Tab-separated table of N, CA and C in Angstrom:
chain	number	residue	atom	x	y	z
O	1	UNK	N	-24.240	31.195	13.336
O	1	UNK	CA	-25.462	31.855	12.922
O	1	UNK	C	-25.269	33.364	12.856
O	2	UNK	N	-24.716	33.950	13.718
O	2	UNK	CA	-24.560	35.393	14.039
O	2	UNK	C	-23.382	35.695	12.751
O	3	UNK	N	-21.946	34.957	12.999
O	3	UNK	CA	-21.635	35.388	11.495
O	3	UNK	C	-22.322	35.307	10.454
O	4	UNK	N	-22.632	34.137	10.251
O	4	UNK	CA	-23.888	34.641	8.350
O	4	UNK	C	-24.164	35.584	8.196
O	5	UNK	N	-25.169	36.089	9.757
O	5	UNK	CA	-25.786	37.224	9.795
O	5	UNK	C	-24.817	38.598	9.051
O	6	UNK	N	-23.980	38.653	9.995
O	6	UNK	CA	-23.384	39.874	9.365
O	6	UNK	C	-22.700	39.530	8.447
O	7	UNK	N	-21.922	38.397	7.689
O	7	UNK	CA	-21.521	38.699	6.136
O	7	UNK	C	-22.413	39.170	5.034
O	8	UNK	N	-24.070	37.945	5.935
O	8	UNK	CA	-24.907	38.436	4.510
O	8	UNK	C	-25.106	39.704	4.535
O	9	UNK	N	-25.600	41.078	5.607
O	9	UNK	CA	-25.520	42.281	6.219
O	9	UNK	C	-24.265	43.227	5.341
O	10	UNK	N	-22.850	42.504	5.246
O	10	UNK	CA	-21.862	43.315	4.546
O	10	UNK	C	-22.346	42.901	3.026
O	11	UNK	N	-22.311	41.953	2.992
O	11	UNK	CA	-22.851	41.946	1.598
O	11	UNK	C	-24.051	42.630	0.841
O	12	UNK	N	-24.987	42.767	1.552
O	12	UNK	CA	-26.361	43.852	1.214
O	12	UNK	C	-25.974	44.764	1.099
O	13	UNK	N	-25.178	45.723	1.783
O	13	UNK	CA	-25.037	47.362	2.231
O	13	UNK	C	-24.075	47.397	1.012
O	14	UNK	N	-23.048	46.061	0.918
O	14	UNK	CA	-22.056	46.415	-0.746
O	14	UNK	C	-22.954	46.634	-1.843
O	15	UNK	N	-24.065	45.973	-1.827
O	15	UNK	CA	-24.888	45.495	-3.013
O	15	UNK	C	-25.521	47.243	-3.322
O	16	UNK	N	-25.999	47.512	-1.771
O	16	UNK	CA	-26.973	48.724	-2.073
O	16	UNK	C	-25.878	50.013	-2.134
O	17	UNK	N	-24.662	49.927	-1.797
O	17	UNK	CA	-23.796	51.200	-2.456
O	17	UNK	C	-23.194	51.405	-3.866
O	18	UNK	N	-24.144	50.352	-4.524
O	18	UNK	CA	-24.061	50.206	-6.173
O	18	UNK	C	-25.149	51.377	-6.982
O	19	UNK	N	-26.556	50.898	-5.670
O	19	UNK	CA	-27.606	51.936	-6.532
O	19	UNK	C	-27.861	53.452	-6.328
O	20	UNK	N	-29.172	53.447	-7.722
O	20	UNK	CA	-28.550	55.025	-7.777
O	20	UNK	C	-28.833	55.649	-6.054
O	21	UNK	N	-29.499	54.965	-5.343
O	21	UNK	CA	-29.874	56.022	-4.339
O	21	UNK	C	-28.828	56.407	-3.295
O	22	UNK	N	-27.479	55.626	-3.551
O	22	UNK	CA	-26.359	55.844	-2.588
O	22	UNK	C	-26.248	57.399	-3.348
O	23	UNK	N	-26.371	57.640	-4.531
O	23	UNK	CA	-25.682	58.818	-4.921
O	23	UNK	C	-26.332	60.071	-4.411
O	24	UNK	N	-27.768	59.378	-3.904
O	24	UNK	CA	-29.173	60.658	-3.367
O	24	UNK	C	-28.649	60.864	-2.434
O	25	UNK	N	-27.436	59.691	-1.070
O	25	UNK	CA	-27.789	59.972	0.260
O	25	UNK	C	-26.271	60.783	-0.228
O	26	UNK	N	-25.588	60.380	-1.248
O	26	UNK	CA	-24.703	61.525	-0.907
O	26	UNK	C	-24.369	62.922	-1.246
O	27	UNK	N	-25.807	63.160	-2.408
O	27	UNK	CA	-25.599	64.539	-2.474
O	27	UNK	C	-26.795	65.073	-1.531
O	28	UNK	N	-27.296	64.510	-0.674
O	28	UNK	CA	-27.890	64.974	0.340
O	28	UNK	C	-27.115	65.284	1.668
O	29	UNK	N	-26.176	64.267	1.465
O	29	UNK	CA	-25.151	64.392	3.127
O	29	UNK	C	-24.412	65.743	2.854
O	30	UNK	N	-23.844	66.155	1.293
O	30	UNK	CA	-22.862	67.128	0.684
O	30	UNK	C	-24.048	68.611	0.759
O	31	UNK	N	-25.432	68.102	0.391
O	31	UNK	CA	-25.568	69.488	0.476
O	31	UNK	C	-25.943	70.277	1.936
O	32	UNK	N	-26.194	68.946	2.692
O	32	UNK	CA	-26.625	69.247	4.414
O	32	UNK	C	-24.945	70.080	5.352
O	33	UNK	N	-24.236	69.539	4.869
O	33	UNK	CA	-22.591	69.567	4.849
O	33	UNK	C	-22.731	71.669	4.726
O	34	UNK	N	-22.894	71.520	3.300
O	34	UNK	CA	-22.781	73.187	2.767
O	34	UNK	C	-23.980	74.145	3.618
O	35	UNK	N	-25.044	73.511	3.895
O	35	UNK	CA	-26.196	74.442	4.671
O	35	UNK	C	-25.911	74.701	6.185
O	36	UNK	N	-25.651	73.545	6.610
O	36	UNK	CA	-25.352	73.685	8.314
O	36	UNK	C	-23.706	73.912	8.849
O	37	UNK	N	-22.960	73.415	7.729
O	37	UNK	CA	-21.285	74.050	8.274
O	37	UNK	C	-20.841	74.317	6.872
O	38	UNK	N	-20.780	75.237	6.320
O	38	UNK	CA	-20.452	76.085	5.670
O	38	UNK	C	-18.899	76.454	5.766
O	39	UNK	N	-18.365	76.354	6.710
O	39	UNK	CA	-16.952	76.634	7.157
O	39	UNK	C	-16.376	75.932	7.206
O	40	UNK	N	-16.563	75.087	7.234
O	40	UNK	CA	-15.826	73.304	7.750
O	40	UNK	C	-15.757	73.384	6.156
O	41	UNK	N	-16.432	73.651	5.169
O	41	UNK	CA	-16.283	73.221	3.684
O	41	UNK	C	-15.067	73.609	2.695
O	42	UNK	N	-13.716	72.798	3.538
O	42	UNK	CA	-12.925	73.519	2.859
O	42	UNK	C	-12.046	71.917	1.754
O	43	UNK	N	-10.684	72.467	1.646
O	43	UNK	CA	-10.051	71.526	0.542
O	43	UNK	C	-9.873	70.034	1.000
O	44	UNK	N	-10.120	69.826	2.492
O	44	UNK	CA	-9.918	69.263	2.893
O	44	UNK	C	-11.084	68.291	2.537
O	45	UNK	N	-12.271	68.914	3.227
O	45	UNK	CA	-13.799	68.335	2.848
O	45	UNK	C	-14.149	68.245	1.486
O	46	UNK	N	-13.576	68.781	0.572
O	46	UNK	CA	-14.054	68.263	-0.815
O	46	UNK	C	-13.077	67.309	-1.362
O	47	UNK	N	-12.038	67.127	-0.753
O	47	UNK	CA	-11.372	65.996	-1.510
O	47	UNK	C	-12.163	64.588	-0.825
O	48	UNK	N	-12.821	64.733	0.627
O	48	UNK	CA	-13.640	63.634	1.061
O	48	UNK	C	-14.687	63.235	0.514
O	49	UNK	N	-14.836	64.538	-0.002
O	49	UNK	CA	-16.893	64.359	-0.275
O	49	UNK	C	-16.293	63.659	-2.277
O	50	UNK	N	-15.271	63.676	-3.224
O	50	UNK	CA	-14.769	63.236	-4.505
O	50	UNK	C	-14.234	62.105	-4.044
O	51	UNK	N	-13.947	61.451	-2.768
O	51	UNK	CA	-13.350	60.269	-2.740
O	51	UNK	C	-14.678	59.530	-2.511
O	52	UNK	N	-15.298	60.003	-1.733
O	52	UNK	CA	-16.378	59.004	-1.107
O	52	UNK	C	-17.130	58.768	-2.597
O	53	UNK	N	-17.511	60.111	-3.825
O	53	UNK	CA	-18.150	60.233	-5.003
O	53	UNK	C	-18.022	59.190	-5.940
O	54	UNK	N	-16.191	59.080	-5.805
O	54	UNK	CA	-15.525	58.043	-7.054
O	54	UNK	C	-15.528	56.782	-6.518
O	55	UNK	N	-15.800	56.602	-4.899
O	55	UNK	CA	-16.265	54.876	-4.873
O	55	UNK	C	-16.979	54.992	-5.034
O	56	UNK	N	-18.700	55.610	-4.959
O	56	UNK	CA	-19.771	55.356	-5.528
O	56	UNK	C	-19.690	54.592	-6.754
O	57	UNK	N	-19.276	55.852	-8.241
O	57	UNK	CA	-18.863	55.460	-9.154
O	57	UNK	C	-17.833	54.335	-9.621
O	58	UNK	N	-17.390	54.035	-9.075
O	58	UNK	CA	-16.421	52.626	-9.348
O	58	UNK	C	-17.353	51.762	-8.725
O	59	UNK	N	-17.799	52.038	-7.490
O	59	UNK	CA	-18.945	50.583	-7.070
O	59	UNK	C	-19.603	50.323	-8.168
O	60	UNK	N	-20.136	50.843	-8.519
O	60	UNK	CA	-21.227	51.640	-9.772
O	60	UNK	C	-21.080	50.543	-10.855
O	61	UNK	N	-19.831	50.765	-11.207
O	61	UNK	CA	-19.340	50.230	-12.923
O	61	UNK	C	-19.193	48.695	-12.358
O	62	UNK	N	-18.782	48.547	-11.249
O	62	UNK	CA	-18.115	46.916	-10.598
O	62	UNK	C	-19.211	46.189	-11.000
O	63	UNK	N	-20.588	46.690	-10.176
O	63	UNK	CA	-21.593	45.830	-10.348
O	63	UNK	C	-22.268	45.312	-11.255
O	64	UNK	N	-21.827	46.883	-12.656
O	64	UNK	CA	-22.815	46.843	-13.829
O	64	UNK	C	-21.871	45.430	-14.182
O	65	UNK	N	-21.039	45.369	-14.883
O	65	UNK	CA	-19.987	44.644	-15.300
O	65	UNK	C	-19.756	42.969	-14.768
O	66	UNK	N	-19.931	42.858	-13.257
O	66	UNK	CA	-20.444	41.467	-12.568
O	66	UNK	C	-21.868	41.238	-13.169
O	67	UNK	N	-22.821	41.993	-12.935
O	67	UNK	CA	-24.202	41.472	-13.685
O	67	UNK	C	-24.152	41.315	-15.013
O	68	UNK	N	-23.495	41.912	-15.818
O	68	UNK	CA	-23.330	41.817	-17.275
O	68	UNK	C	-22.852	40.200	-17.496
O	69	UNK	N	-21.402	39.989	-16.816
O	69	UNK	CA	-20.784	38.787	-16.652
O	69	UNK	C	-21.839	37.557	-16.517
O	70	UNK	N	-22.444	37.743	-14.790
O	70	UNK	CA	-23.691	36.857	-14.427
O	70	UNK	C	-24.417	36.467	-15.483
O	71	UNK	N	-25.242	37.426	-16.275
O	71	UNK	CA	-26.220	37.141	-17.236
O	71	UNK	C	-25.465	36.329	-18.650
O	72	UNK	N	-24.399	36.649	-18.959
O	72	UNK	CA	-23.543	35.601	-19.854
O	72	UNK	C	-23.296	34.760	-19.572
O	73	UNK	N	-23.043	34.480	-17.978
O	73	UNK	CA	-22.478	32.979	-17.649
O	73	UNK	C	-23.662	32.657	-17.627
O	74	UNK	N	-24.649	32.568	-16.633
O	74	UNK	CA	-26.122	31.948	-16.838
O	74	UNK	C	-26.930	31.195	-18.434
O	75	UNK	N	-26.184	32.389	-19.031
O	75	UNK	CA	-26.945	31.855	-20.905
O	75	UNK	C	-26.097	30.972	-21.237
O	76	UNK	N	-24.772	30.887	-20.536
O	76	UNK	CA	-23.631	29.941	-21.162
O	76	UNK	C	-24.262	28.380	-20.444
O	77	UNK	N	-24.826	28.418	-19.127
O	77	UNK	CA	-24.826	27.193	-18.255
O	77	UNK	C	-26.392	26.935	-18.559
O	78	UNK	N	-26.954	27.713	-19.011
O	78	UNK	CA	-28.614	27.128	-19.295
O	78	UNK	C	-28.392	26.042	-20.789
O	79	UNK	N	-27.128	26.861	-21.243
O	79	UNK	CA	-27.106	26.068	-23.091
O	79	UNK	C	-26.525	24.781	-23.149
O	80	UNK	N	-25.551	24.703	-21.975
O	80	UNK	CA	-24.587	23.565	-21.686
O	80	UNK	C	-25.732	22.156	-20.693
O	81	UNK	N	-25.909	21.495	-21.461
O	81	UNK	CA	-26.736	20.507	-20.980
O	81	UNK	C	-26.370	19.768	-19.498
O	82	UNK	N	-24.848	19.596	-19.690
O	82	UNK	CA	-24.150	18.853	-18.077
O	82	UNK	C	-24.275	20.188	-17.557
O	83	UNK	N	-24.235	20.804	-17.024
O	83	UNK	CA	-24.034	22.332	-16.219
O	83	UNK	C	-24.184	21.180	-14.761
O	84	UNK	N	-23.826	21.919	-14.350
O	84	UNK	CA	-24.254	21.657	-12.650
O	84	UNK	C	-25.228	22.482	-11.785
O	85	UNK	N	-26.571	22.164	-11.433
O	85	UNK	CA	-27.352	22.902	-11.353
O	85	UNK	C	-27.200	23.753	-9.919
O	86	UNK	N	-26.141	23.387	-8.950
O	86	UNK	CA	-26.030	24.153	-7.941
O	86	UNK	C	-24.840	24.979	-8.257
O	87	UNK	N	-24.225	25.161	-9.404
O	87	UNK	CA	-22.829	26.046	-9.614
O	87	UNK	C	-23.786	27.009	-10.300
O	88	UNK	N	-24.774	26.975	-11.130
O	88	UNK	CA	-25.511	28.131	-11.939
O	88	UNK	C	-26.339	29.004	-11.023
O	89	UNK	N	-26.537	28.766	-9.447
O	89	UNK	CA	-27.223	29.516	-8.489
O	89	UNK	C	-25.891	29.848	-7.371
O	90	UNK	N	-25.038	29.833	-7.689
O	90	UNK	CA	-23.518	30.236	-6.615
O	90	UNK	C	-24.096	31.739	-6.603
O	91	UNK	N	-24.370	32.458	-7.400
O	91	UNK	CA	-24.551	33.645	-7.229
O	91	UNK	C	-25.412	34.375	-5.924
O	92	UNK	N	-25.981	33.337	-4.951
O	92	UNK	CA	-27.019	33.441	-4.329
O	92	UNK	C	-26.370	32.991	-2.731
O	93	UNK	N	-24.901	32.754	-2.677
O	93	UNK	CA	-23.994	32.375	-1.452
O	93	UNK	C	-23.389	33.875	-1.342
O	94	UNK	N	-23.243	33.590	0.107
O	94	UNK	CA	-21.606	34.471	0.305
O	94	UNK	C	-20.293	34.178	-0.070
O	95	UNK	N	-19.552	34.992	-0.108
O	95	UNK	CA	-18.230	35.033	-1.055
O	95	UNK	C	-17.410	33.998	-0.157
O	96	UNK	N	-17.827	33.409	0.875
O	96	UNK	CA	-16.833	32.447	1.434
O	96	UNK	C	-17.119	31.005	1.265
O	97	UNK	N	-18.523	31.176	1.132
O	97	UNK	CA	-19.164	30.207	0.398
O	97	UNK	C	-19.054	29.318	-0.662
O	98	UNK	N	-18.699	30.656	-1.575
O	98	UNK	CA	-18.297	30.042	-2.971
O	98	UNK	C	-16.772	29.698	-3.082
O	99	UNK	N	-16.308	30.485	-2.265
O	99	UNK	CA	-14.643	29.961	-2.051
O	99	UNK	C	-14.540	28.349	-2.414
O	100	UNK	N	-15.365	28.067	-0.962
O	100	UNK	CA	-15.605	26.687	-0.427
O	100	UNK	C	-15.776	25.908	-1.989
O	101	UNK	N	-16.804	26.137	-2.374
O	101	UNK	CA	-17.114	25.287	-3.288
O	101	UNK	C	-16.515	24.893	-4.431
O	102	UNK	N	-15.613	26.451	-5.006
O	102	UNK	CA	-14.801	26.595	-6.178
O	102	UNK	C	-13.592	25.817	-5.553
O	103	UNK	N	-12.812	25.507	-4.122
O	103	UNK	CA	-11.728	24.798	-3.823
O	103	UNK	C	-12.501	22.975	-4.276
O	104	UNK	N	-13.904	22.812	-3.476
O	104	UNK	CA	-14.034	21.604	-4.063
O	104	UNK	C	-14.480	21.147	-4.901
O	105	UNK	N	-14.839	22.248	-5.998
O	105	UNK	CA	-14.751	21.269	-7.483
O	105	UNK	C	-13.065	21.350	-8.299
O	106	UNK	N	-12.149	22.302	-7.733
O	106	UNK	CA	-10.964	21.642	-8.271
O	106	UNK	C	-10.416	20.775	-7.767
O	107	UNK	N	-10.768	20.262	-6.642
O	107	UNK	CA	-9.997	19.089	-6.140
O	107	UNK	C	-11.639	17.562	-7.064
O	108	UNK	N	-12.616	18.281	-7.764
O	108	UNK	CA	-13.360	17.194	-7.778
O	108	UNK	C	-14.397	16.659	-7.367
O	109	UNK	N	-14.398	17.562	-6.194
O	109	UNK	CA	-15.770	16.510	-5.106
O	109	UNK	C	-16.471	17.669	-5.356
O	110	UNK	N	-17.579	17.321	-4.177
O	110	UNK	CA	-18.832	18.093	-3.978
O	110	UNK	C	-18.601	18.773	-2.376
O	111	UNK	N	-19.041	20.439	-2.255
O	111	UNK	CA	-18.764	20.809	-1.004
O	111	UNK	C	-19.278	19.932	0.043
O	112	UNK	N	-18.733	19.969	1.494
O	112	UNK	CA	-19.917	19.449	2.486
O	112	UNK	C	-20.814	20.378	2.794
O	113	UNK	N	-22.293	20.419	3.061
O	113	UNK	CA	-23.124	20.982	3.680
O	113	UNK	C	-23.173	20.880	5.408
């Protein structure tokens, strides 16, 4: 129980360092950074504050690009009459989850619950 807890937990906080407001807390952390230590703001701290920037931005594009995907596969499995109606909601497990399930439909079967 307590693991779920925190995968589903890592999984939210991935989800929410996609939107725009990760980019608010970080030009808020960058400009709190420049007001209260000013000195500390050197080559060192801006190559942190462009690394932490460009995972934003790569989180950013990951997600657009998985939802883009999602919404194609979904139109692909709504059109396909056999679909399997619990593979068209996988999107709604954790990633170990779906492991599980993607190992047992290549072997054929159905996961256990």
């Amino acid at each position: 129980m307590a693991n779920h807890q925190v995968r589903s937990t890592i999984t939210h906080i991935g989800t929410l360092t996609s939107r725009p407001q990760a980019f608010l807390i970080f030009f808020a952390y960058a400009g709190l950074w420049l007001i209260f230590d000013r000195d500390s703001l050197d080559w060192h701290a801006i190559a942190t504050l462009a690394t932490w920037a460009m995972t934003l931005f790569i989180q950013r594009a990951e997600h657009r690009d998985t939802q883009a995907l999602h919404a194609k596969l979904d139109e692909l499995l709504r059109a396909a009459s056999e679909a399997d109606s619990e593979t068209a909601t996988v999107d709604k497990k954790e990633p170990e989850e779906i492991e599980v399930q993607r190992e047992w439909k290549q072997q054929g079967d159905s996961p256990k619950r």
